[in-house]
mmCIF file of C-alpha atoms in Angstrom:
data_model
loop_
_atom_site.group_PDB
_atom_site.id
_atom_site.type_symbol
_atom_site.label_atom_id
_atom_site.label_comp_id
_atom_site.label_asym_id
_atom_site.label_seq_id
_atom_site.Cartn_x
_atom_site.Cartn_y
_atom_site.Cartn_z
ATOM 1 C CA UNK K 1 0.000 0.000 0.000
ATOM 2 C CA UNK K 2 1.200 3.488 -0.769
ATOM 3 C CA UNK K 3 1.084 6.518 1.540
ATOM 4 C CA UNK K 4 -1.816 8.126 -0.348
ATOM 5 C CA UNK K 5 -3.953 4.975 -0.066
ATOM 6 C CA UNK K 6 -3.462 4.760 3.704
ATOM 7 C CA UNK K 7 -4.052 8.491 4.101
ATOM 8 C CA UNK K 8 -7.311 8.226 2.131
ATOM 9 C CA UNK K 9 -8.581 5.472 4.453
ATOM 10 C CA UNK K 10 -7.691 7.470 7.582
ATOM 11 C CA UNK K 11 -9.237 10.714 6.309
ATOM 12 C CA UNK K 12 -12.438 8.870 5.394
ATOM 13 C CA UNK K 13 -12.597 7.573 8.992
ATOM 14 C CA UNK K 14 -12.303 11.106 10.396
ATOM 15 C CA UNK K 15 -8.575 11.402 11.164
ATOM 16 C CA UNK K 16 -7.078 14.887 10.689
ATOM 17 C CA UNK K 17 -3.484 15.855 9.907
ATOM 18 C CA UNK K 18 -1.896 17.255 13.076
ATOM 19 C CA UNK K 19 1.820 17.550 12.404
ATOM 20 C CA UNK K 20 4.574 16.750 9.905
ATOM 21 C CA UNK K 21 8.091 15.881 11.040
ATOM 22 C CA UNK K 22 10.370 15.234 8.110
ATOM 23 C CA UNK K 23 8.830 12.417 6.108
ATOM 24 C CA UNK K 24 6.426 11.311 8.863
ATOM 25 C CA UNK K 25 2.848 12.582 8.992
ATOM 26 C CA UNK K 26 0.926 12.485 12.285
ATOM 27 C CA UNK K 27 -2.865 12.270 12.450
ATOM 28 C CA UNK K 28 -5.305 12.674 15.336
ATOM 29 C CA UNK K 29 -8.977 11.768 15.637
ATOM 30 C CA UNK K 30 -11.580 13.910 17.412
ATOM 31 C CA UNK K 31 -13.083 10.975 19.347
ATOM 32 C CA UNK K 32 -10.437 8.228 19.315
ATOM 33 C CA UNK K 33 -7.418 8.302 21.621
ATOM 34 C CA UNK K 34 -3.819 8.579 20.470
ATOM 35 C CA UNK K 35 -2.195 9.605 17.240
ATOM 36 C CA UNK K 36 -1.168 7.750 14.105
ATOM 37 C CA UNK K 37 2.177 8.282 12.390
ATOM 38 C CA UNK K 38 2.553 7.362 8.718
ATOM 39 C CA UNK K 39 5.920 7.371 6.925
ATOM 40 C CA UNK K 40 5.789 9.142 3.570
ATOM 41 C CA UNK K 41 8.334 7.328 1.426
ATOM 42 C CA UNK K 42 8.380 6.489 -2.247
ATOM 43 C CA UNK K 43 6.935 3.129 -3.164
ATOM 44 C CA UNK K 44 4.935 0.767 -1.015
ATOM 45 C CA UNK K 45 4.949 0.795 2.772
ATOM 46 C CA UNK K 46 5.817 -2.547 4.381
ATOM 47 C CA UNK K 47 2.637 -4.647 4.884
ATOM 48 C CA UNK K 48 3.466 -5.154 8.577
ATOM 49 C CA UNK K 49 3.634 -1.380 9.037
ATOM 50 C CA UNK K 50 0.322 -0.937 7.214
ATOM 51 C CA UNK K 51 -1.288 -3.571 9.443
ATOM 52 C CA UNK K 52 0.027 -1.803 12.551
ATOM 53 C CA UNK K 53 -1.236 1.607 11.368
ATOM 54 C CA UNK K 54 -4.719 0.238 10.669
ATOM 55 C CA UNK K 55 -4.823 -1.545 14.050
ATOM 56 C CA UNK K 56 -3.828 1.661 15.847
ATOM 57 C CA UNK K 57 -6.568 3.509 13.951
ATOM 58 C CA UNK K 58 -9.137 0.918 15.013
ATOM 59 C CA UNK K 59 -9.883 -0.164 11.449
#
């Protein structure tokens, strides 16, 4: 999965961009606890990382 695909899923679920540090984008949700960090690199993100991001987002 690419960065844009993951970002699209998170934005559709209500996550909002909070901060950018280098190539890492951090998102927060108005009702869910915590924050999600997504690396923005060229190419696909490792499937294990994608799985972890989606678990943290509660998806």
